[in-house]
């Protein structure tokens, strides 16, 4: 049986479950979703303005603006290494290397009509993910491959038209493509308290300094219960899986230290780390560095539960490459989010892959229905399927 057909059958099976898991017990539910949205750029050539006099966790520290505005801003071009220390007190301009492609005169012939369709597509997926189980839109949505604050505003506006009330948390990173991670949240369910960007220092290649996406850590209240969500987009496998592995090991160490530190400060901390890790559930960065386990009963302090591992062993995946399926998009669960039965706790995780997200014909039949084939826009959604976790808590 085709892997994605099996995926759909699993989804249908879970859809038979309802918000009321037991006829005698009522539950509150919250869906936590993650989605790599495949190059969600607007149509305007952009550059970043970095104000080194501000705290790096201030959203105004690094902002994306039209390139023309950046060139007339009075900020200077920065050719030295990008780091919080070297940028301290400076005001600099940083150009994105792909911004010229996502323009009506660029290689992708990117225009407002295509951009609007892309926004509508992503908003549709968000509104429908987990809805069969919870009868509601997601409480939390982690995203990666978003360009800037403007695309998040447009996305939230599209969600509003579909009945949602969403805000977002976003901090620009030093990634050369100008893409970042973000947290979109349902304002009726979640209140953000604090956000922090966790910088990943990648190993140098000779004298060449590489950059990647930061990890976004958001602390907030989910129905008045404190939670921590960490959104990731680890370095790619460009150049080969093994050659690029040290970059993902570096990212994994930052994430592990962050989660361990939160639990050291509060052993009952509820943490969900999600992202496109560009590694599978059984890769060294996940299994060894993050110290993940596939069974809830084996979770203890210092280890974390990875529900994607069992799904991966059953043949499910979130993206396809050269007729091979990977499970790069995962959600990692802290011990307390399993053990505590008083507040929100883990119930299930799954891949969302309805028929409209699946390529129906051609050489990529069964793959995620992507937006682009090389530079050609083909009108799909993304080259990844989203994943989601349903959290539940008993209503007394």
Short mmCIF file of N, CA and C in Angstrom, two decimals, residues 207-360:
data_model
loop_
_atom_site.label_atom_id
_atom_site.label_comp_id
_atom_site.label_asym_id
_atom_site.label_seq_id
_atom_site.Cartn_x
_atom_site.Cartn_y
_atom_site.Cartn_z
N UNK A 207 37.42 30.00 6.00
CA UNK A 207 37.17 31.35 6.52
C UNK A 207 35.72 31.78 6.30
N UNK A 208 34.90 30.86 5.75
CA UNK A 208 33.53 31.22 5.40
C UNK A 208 32.60 30.98 6.58
N UNK A 209 31.89 32.03 6.99
CA UNK A 209 30.93 31.94 8.09
C UNK A 209 29.54 31.68 7.51
N UNK A 210 28.90 30.60 7.98
CA UNK A 210 27.56 30.24 7.52
C UNK A 210 26.52 30.67 8.54
N UNK A 211 25.30 30.88 8.04
CA UNK A 211 24.20 31.31 8.90
C UNK A 211 22.98 30.44 8.64
N UNK A 212 22.12 30.34 9.62
CA UNK A 212 20.90 29.57 9.49
C UNK A 212 19.79 30.25 10.27
N UNK A 213 18.62 29.60 10.28
CA UNK A 213 17.50 30.17 11.01
C UNK A 213 17.71 30.03 12.52
N UNK A 214 17.30 31.05 13.27
CA UNK A 214 17.30 30.94 14.73
C UNK A 214 16.20 29.98 15.17
N UNK A 215 16.32 29.49 16.39
CA UNK A 215 15.21 28.80 17.04
C UNK A 215 14.39 29.86 17.78
N UNK A 216 13.10 29.88 17.56
CA UNK A 216 12.22 30.83 18.23
C UNK A 216 11.60 30.15 19.44
N UNK A 217 11.85 30.71 20.61
CA UNK A 217 11.27 30.19 21.86
C UNK A 217 10.21 31.16 22.35
N UNK A 218 8.98 30.67 22.49
CA UNK A 218 7.88 31.52 22.94
C UNK A 218 7.28 30.92 24.21
N UNK A 219 7.25 31.74 25.24
CA UNK A 219 6.59 31.38 26.50
C UNK A 219 5.23 32.05 26.52
N UNK A 220 4.20 31.30 26.95
CA UNK A 220 2.88 31.90 26.98
C UNK A 220 1.89 31.07 27.75
N UNK A 221 0.65 31.54 27.76
CA UNK A 221 -0.42 30.88 28.50
C UNK A 221 -1.42 30.28 27.52
N UNK A 222 -1.55 28.97 27.54
CA UNK A 222 -2.54 28.26 26.74
C UNK A 222 -3.73 27.96 27.63
N UNK A 223 -4.81 28.68 27.43
CA UNK A 223 -5.96 28.59 28.34
C UNK A 223 -5.51 28.73 29.79
N UNK A 224 -4.68 29.76 30.01
CA UNK A 224 -4.16 30.14 31.34
C UNK A 224 -3.15 29.15 31.93
N UNK A 225 -2.66 28.23 31.12
CA UNK A 225 -1.64 27.29 31.59
C UNK A 225 -0.33 27.58 30.87
N UNK A 226 0.76 27.74 31.64
CA UNK A 226 2.04 28.12 31.03
C UNK A 226 2.59 27.00 30.17
N UNK A 227 3.03 27.38 28.97
CA UNK A 227 3.63 26.44 28.01
C UNK A 227 4.81 27.12 27.33
N UNK A 228 5.70 26.29 26.81
CA UNK A 228 6.83 26.77 26.03
C UNK A 228 6.79 26.09 24.66
N UNK A 229 6.86 26.89 23.60
CA UNK A 229 6.89 26.36 22.24
C UNK A 229 8.18 26.84 21.56
N UNK A 230 8.92 25.89 21.01
CA UNK A 230 10.17 26.22 20.33
C UNK A 230 10.04 25.81 18.87
N UNK A 231 10.18 26.79 17.97
CA UNK A 231 9.99 26.56 16.53
C UNK A 231 11.36 26.51 15.85
N UNK A 232 11.58 25.44 15.08
CA UNK A 232 12.88 25.17 14.48
C UNK A 232 12.81 25.04 12.97
N UNK A 233 13.90 25.38 12.32
CA UNK A 233 14.12 25.02 10.92
C UNK A 233 15.63 24.82 10.78
N UNK A 234 16.05 23.60 10.98
CA UNK A 234 17.49 23.29 11.04
C UNK A 234 18.13 23.36 9.65
N UNK A 235 19.46 23.47 9.62
CA UNK A 235 20.18 23.54 8.33
C UNK A 235 19.87 22.35 7.42
N UNK A 236 19.87 22.61 6.13
CA UNK A 236 19.48 21.60 5.13
C UNK A 236 20.57 20.55 4.94
N UNK A 237 20.26 19.58 4.10
CA UNK A 237 21.22 18.53 3.75
C UNK A 237 22.00 18.86 2.48
N UNK A 238 22.01 20.11 2.10
CA UNK A 238 22.75 20.53 0.91
C UNK A 238 24.21 20.11 1.04
N UNK A 239 24.71 19.48 0.00
CA UNK A 239 26.09 18.98 0.04
C UNK A 239 26.19 17.54 0.49
N UNK A 240 25.05 16.97 0.91
CA UNK A 240 25.04 15.57 1.35
C UNK A 240 24.67 15.46 2.82
N UNK A 241 23.99 14.38 3.16
CA UNK A 241 23.50 14.18 4.52
C UNK A 241 24.64 14.17 5.54
N UNK A 242 25.67 13.38 5.29
CA UNK A 242 26.75 13.25 6.27
C UNK A 242 27.62 14.50 6.34
N UNK A 243 27.91 15.09 5.20
CA UNK A 243 28.75 16.29 5.19
C UNK A 243 28.08 17.45 5.93
N UNK A 244 26.75 17.53 5.79
CA UNK A 244 26.01 18.64 6.42
C UNK A 244 25.56 18.32 7.84
N UNK A 245 25.74 17.07 8.29
CA UNK A 245 25.24 16.66 9.61
C UNK A 245 25.77 17.53 10.75
N UNK A 246 27.06 17.95 10.76
CA UNK A 246 27.54 18.79 11.87
C UNK A 246 26.72 20.06 12.07
N UNK A 247 26.14 20.59 10.99
CA UNK A 247 25.30 21.79 11.12
C UNK A 247 24.03 21.49 11.91
N UNK A 248 23.44 20.32 11.66
CA UNK A 248 22.22 19.97 12.39
C UNK A 248 22.54 19.52 13.81
N UNK A 249 23.71 18.94 14.01
CA UNK A 249 24.15 18.61 15.36
C UNK A 249 24.29 19.89 16.18
N UNK A 250 24.83 20.94 15.56
CA UNK A 250 24.97 22.23 16.25
C UNK A 250 23.61 22.79 16.64
N UNK A 251 22.64 22.68 15.74
CA UNK A 251 21.28 23.16 16.04
C UNK A 251 20.65 22.32 17.14
N UNK A 252 20.86 21.00 17.09
CA UNK A 252 20.28 20.11 18.09
C UNK A 252 20.82 20.42 19.49
N UNK A 253 22.09 20.75 19.56
CA UNK A 253 22.69 21.07 20.87
C UNK A 253 22.07 22.34 21.47
N UNK A 254 21.80 23.32 20.61
CA UNK A 254 21.16 24.54 21.10
C UNK A 254 19.76 24.24 21.61
N UNK A 255 19.01 23.45 20.87
CA UNK A 255 17.65 23.10 21.29
C UNK A 255 17.66 22.29 22.58
N UNK A 256 18.54 21.30 22.66
CA UNK A 256 18.61 20.45 23.85
C UNK A 256 18.96 21.28 25.08
N UNK A 257 19.93 22.15 24.95
CA UNK A 257 20.32 22.98 26.09
C UNK A 257 19.17 23.88 26.53
N UNK A 258 18.42 24.42 25.56
CA UNK A 258 17.30 25.29 25.90
C UNK A 258 16.22 24.53 26.65
N UNK A 259 15.85 23.34 26.16
CA UNK A 259 14.80 22.56 26.81
C UNK A 259 15.26 22.08 28.19
N UNK A 260 16.49 21.61 28.28
CA UNK A 260 17.01 21.15 29.57
C UNK A 260 17.06 22.29 30.58
N UNK A 261 17.42 23.48 30.11
CA UNK A 261 17.50 24.64 31.02
C UNK A 261 16.13 25.02 31.56
N UNK A 262 15.12 24.96 30.69
CA UNK A 262 13.76 25.27 31.14
C UNK A 262 13.31 24.28 32.22
N UNK A 263 13.66 23.01 32.04
CA UNK A 263 13.26 21.99 33.01
C UNK A 263 14.08 22.09 34.29
N UNK A 264 15.33 22.52 34.17
CA UNK A 264 16.14 22.75 35.38
C UNK A 264 15.53 23.85 36.23
N UNK A 265 15.07 24.91 35.56
CA UNK A 265 14.44 26.02 36.28
C UNK A 265 13.08 25.62 36.84
N UNK A 266 12.37 24.78 36.10
CA UNK A 266 11.05 24.32 36.53
C UNK A 266 10.83 22.90 36.04
N UNK A 267 11.03 21.90 36.93
CA UNK A 267 10.88 20.50 36.51
C UNK A 267 9.52 20.17 35.92
N UNK A 268 8.51 20.99 36.17
CA UNK A 268 7.18 20.73 35.63
C UNK A 268 6.90 21.53 34.36
N UNK A 269 7.95 22.07 33.75
CA UNK A 269 7.77 22.86 32.54
C UNK A 269 7.19 22.01 31.41
N UNK A 270 6.19 22.54 30.74
CA UNK A 270 5.57 21.86 29.60
C UNK A 270 6.11 22.50 28.32
N UNK A 271 6.81 21.66 27.55
CA UNK A 271 7.55 22.14 26.38
C UNK A 271 7.17 21.32 25.16
N UNK A 272 6.94 22.00 24.06
CA UNK A 272 6.76 21.32 22.78
C UNK A 272 7.68 21.99 21.77
N UNK A 273 8.67 21.24 21.30
CA UNK A 273 9.58 21.73 20.26
C UNK A 273 9.14 21.15 18.93
N UNK A 274 9.03 21.99 17.94
CA UNK A 274 8.52 21.54 16.63
C UNK A 274 9.35 22.16 15.53
N UNK A 275 9.32 21.51 14.37
CA UNK A 275 10.03 22.12 13.26
C UNK A 275 10.32 21.17 12.13
N UNK A 276 10.92 21.75 11.10
CA UNK A 276 11.52 20.99 10.02
C UNK A 276 12.98 20.81 10.42
N UNK A 277 13.30 19.61 10.90
CA UNK A 277 14.63 19.35 11.43
C UNK A 277 15.61 18.90 10.35
N UNK A 278 15.12 18.72 9.13
CA UNK A 278 15.95 18.25 8.02
C UNK A 278 16.70 16.96 8.36
N UNK A 279 16.21 16.26 9.34
CA UNK A 279 16.68 14.93 9.72
C UNK A 279 15.48 14.10 10.11
N UNK A 280 15.60 12.80 9.98
CA UNK A 280 14.53 11.89 10.37
C UNK A 280 14.57 11.60 11.87
N UNK A 281 13.54 10.91 12.33
CA UNK A 281 13.40 10.61 13.76
C UNK A 281 14.54 9.75 14.30
N UNK A 282 15.16 8.96 13.41
CA UNK A 282 16.23 8.07 13.84
C UNK A 282 17.62 8.62 13.55
N UNK A 283 17.72 9.88 13.12
CA UNK A 283 19.01 10.50 12.84
C UNK A 283 19.75 10.83 14.13
N UNK A 284 21.08 10.87 14.11
CA UNK A 284 21.86 11.14 15.33
C UNK A 284 21.49 12.45 16.01
N UNK A 285 21.18 13.48 15.22
CA UNK A 285 20.83 14.78 15.81
C UNK A 285 19.59 14.69 16.69
N UNK A 286 18.66 13.81 16.30
CA UNK A 286 17.40 13.66 17.03
C UNK A 286 17.54 12.62 18.14
N UNK A 287 17.97 11.41 17.77
CA UNK A 287 18.01 10.31 18.74
C UNK A 287 19.10 10.50 19.79
N UNK A 288 20.29 10.90 19.36
CA UNK A 288 21.41 10.97 20.29
C UNK A 288 21.53 12.32 20.99
N UNK A 289 21.48 13.39 20.22
CA UNK A 289 21.67 14.72 20.83
C UNK A 289 20.44 15.13 21.63
N UNK A 290 19.26 15.05 21.02
CA UNK A 290 18.05 15.42 21.77
C UNK A 290 17.63 14.34 22.77
N UNK A 291 18.15 13.14 22.57
CA UNK A 291 17.84 12.01 23.46
C UNK A 291 16.34 11.72 23.46
N UNK A 292 15.83 11.41 22.28
CA UNK A 292 14.40 11.14 22.13
C UNK A 292 14.10 9.65 22.25
N UNK A 293 12.88 9.35 22.67
CA UNK A 293 12.41 7.98 22.77
C UNK A 293 11.07 7.87 22.05
N UNK A 294 10.74 6.65 21.63
CA UNK A 294 9.53 6.45 20.83
C UNK A 294 8.32 6.03 21.65
N UNK A 295 8.54 5.71 22.93
CA UNK A 295 7.43 5.28 23.79
C UNK A 295 7.30 6.21 24.98
N UNK A 296 6.06 6.60 25.27
CA UNK A 296 5.82 7.54 26.37
C UNK A 296 6.32 7.01 27.70
N UNK A 297 6.18 5.69 27.92
CA UNK A 297 6.56 5.12 29.20
C UNK A 297 8.07 5.14 29.43
N UNK A 298 8.85 5.41 28.38
CA UNK A 298 10.30 5.45 28.52
C UNK A 298 10.86 6.86 28.71
N UNK A 299 9.95 7.83 28.73
CA UNK A 299 10.40 9.22 28.90
C UNK A 299 10.76 9.48 30.35
N UNK A 300 11.90 10.14 30.55
CA UNK A 300 12.33 10.54 31.89
C UNK A 300 13.07 11.87 31.77
N UNK A 301 13.44 12.45 32.88
CA UNK A 301 14.16 13.72 32.85
C UNK A 301 15.45 13.55 32.05
N UNK A 302 15.65 14.45 31.11
CA UNK A 302 16.82 14.37 30.23
C UNK A 302 16.51 13.75 28.89
N UNK A 303 15.36 13.09 28.77
CA UNK A 303 14.93 12.54 27.49
C UNK A 303 13.60 13.17 27.10
N UNK A 304 13.24 12.99 25.84
CA UNK A 304 12.03 13.61 25.30
C UNK A 304 11.29 12.62 24.40
N UNK A 305 10.00 12.77 24.35
CA UNK A 305 9.14 11.87 23.58
C UNK A 305 9.01 12.39 22.15
N UNK A 306 9.23 11.50 21.19
CA UNK A 306 9.07 11.85 19.79
C UNK A 306 8.02 10.94 19.16
N UNK A 307 6.75 11.36 19.14
CA UNK A 307 5.68 10.51 18.60
C UNK A 307 5.81 10.25 17.11
N UNK A 308 6.61 11.06 16.42
CA UNK A 308 6.79 10.84 14.98
C UNK A 308 7.54 9.55 14.69
N UNK A 309 8.32 9.06 15.65
CA UNK A 309 9.14 7.88 15.39
C UNK A 309 8.29 6.66 15.06
N UNK A 310 7.22 6.44 15.81
CA UNK A 310 6.33 5.30 15.53
C UNK A 310 5.63 5.49 14.19
N UNK A 311 5.20 6.71 13.89
CA UNK A 311 4.55 6.98 12.61
C UNK A 311 5.50 6.72 11.45
N UNK A 312 6.76 7.10 11.62
CA UNK A 312 7.76 6.90 10.58
C UNK A 312 7.99 5.40 10.34
N UNK A 313 8.03 4.64 11.41
CA UNK A 313 8.21 3.19 11.28
C UNK A 313 7.02 2.53 10.59
N UNK A 314 5.85 3.16 10.68
CA UNK A 314 4.66 2.64 10.00
C UNK A 314 4.60 3.04 8.53
N UNK A 315 5.56 3.85 8.09
CA UNK A 315 5.61 4.21 6.68
C UNK A 315 5.13 5.60 6.35
N UNK A 316 4.77 6.39 7.34
CA UNK A 316 4.31 7.75 7.07
C UNK A 316 5.50 8.67 6.85
N UNK A 317 5.26 9.79 6.20
CA UNK A 317 6.30 10.77 5.95
C UNK A 317 5.71 12.15 5.75
N UNK A 318 6.58 13.16 5.72
CA UNK A 318 6.11 14.54 5.53
C UNK A 318 6.64 15.17 4.25
N UNK A 319 7.62 14.53 3.61
CA UNK A 319 8.13 15.03 2.34
C UNK A 319 8.76 13.89 1.58
N UNK A 320 8.92 14.07 0.27
CA UNK A 320 9.45 13.01 -0.57
C UNK A 320 10.56 13.56 -1.44
N UNK A 321 11.58 12.72 -1.68
CA UNK A 321 12.70 13.12 -2.52
C UNK A 321 13.25 11.87 -3.20
N UNK A 322 13.30 11.90 -4.54
CA UNK A 322 13.82 10.78 -5.32
C UNK A 322 13.19 9.45 -4.89
N UNK A 323 11.87 9.47 -4.81
CA UNK A 323 11.08 8.28 -4.46
C UNK A 323 11.39 7.72 -3.08
N UNK A 324 11.92 8.55 -2.23
CA UNK A 324 12.18 8.16 -0.84
C UNK A 324 11.45 9.14 0.06
N UNK A 325 10.82 8.62 1.10
CA UNK A 325 10.01 9.46 1.97
C UNK A 325 10.74 9.69 3.30
N UNK A 326 10.70 10.93 3.75
CA UNK A 326 11.33 11.33 5.00
C UNK A 326 10.29 11.89 5.96
N UNK A 327 10.68 11.92 7.23
CA UNK A 327 9.81 12.49 8.27
C UNK A 327 10.60 13.59 8.99
N UNK A 328 10.86 14.67 8.24
CA UNK A 328 11.66 15.77 8.78
C UNK A 328 10.87 16.65 9.74
N UNK A 329 9.56 16.72 9.56
CA UNK A 329 8.71 17.63 10.34
C UNK A 329 8.20 16.88 11.57
N UNK A 330 8.67 17.29 12.73
CA UNK A 330 8.41 16.53 13.95
C UNK A 330 8.01 17.46 15.10
N UNK A 331 7.48 16.86 16.15
CA UNK A 331 7.13 17.58 17.37
C UNK A 331 7.66 16.78 18.56
N UNK A 332 8.50 17.42 19.34
CA UNK A 332 9.19 16.78 20.46
C UNK A 332 8.54 17.22 21.76
N UNK A 333 8.22 16.25 22.63
CA UNK A 333 7.38 16.50 23.80
C UNK A 333 8.16 16.31 25.09
N UNK A 334 8.02 17.24 26.02
CA UNK A 334 8.72 17.15 27.31
C UNK A 334 8.00 16.19 28.25
N UNK A 335 8.70 15.64 29.27
CA UNK A 335 8.10 14.65 30.17
C UNK A 335 6.81 15.12 30.84
N UNK A 336 6.77 16.36 31.30
CA UNK A 336 5.60 16.83 32.04
C UNK A 336 4.36 16.95 31.15
N UNK A 337 4.57 17.15 29.86
CA UNK A 337 3.45 17.25 28.94
C UNK A 337 2.82 15.88 28.68
N UNK A 338 3.46 14.85 29.18
CA UNK A 338 2.91 13.50 29.13
C UNK A 338 2.36 13.08 30.49
N UNK A 339 3.15 13.38 31.54
CA UNK A 339 2.84 12.86 32.88
C UNK A 339 1.67 13.57 33.55
N UNK A 340 1.56 14.88 33.36
CA UNK A 340 0.52 15.64 34.06
C UNK A 340 -0.85 15.39 33.45
N UNK A 341 -1.77 14.91 34.25
CA UNK A 341 -3.13 14.65 33.77
C UNK A 341 -4.12 15.70 34.25
N UNK A 342 -3.65 16.68 35.01
CA UNK A 342 -4.54 17.73 35.51
C UNK A 342 -4.73 18.82 34.46
N UNK A 343 -3.63 19.21 33.83
CA UNK A 343 -3.72 20.25 32.81
C UNK A 343 -3.63 19.63 31.42
N UNK A 344 -3.22 20.45 30.46
CA UNK A 344 -3.07 19.94 29.11
C UNK A 344 -1.97 18.88 29.05
N UNK A 345 -2.24 17.81 28.31
CA UNK A 345 -1.24 16.78 28.12
C UNK A 345 -1.40 16.16 26.72
N UNK A 346 -0.36 15.49 26.29
CA UNK A 346 -0.32 14.90 24.96
C UNK A 346 -1.39 13.83 24.80
N UNK A 347 -2.10 13.89 23.67
CA UNK A 347 -3.07 12.84 23.34
C UNK A 347 -2.64 12.07 22.10
N UNK A 348 -2.34 12.78 21.01
CA UNK A 348 -1.96 12.11 19.77
C UNK A 348 -1.24 13.08 18.85
N UNK A 349 -0.48 12.52 17.93
CA UNK A 349 0.15 13.29 16.86
C UNK A 349 -0.15 12.60 15.54
N UNK A 350 -0.25 13.38 14.46
CA UNK A 350 -0.48 12.79 13.15
C UNK A 350 0.02 13.72 12.06
N UNK A 351 0.05 13.20 10.84
CA UNK A 351 0.35 13.97 9.64
C UNK A 351 -0.96 14.33 8.98
N UNK A 352 -1.09 15.58 8.53
CA UNK A 352 -2.30 16.00 7.84
C UNK A 352 -2.04 15.94 6.34
N UNK A 353 -2.71 15.03 5.65
CA UNK A 353 -2.45 14.84 4.22
C UNK A 353 -3.72 14.49 3.45
N UNK A 354 -4.73 15.35 3.48
CA UNK A 354 -5.93 15.10 2.67
C UNK A 354 -5.57 15.11 1.19
N UNK A 355 -6.48 14.65 0.37
CA UNK A 355 -6.21 14.47 -1.06
C UNK A 355 -5.73 15.75 -1.74
N UNK A 356 -6.25 16.89 -1.34
CA UNK A 356 -5.88 18.12 -2.04
C UNK A 356 -4.43 18.54 -1.77
N UNK A 357 -3.80 17.96 -0.75
CA UNK A 357 -2.39 18.24 -0.48
C UNK A 357 -1.46 17.24 -1.16
N UNK A 358 -2.02 16.29 -1.87
CA UNK A 358 -1.23 15.22 -2.48
C UNK A 358 -1.26 15.36 -4.00
N UNK A 359 -0.08 15.26 -4.63
CA UNK A 359 0.00 15.26 -6.09
C UNK A 359 -0.70 14.03 -6.64
N UNK A 360 -1.59 14.23 -7.58
CA UNK A 360 -2.46 13.15 -8.04
C UNK A 360 -1.98 12.45 -9.31
#
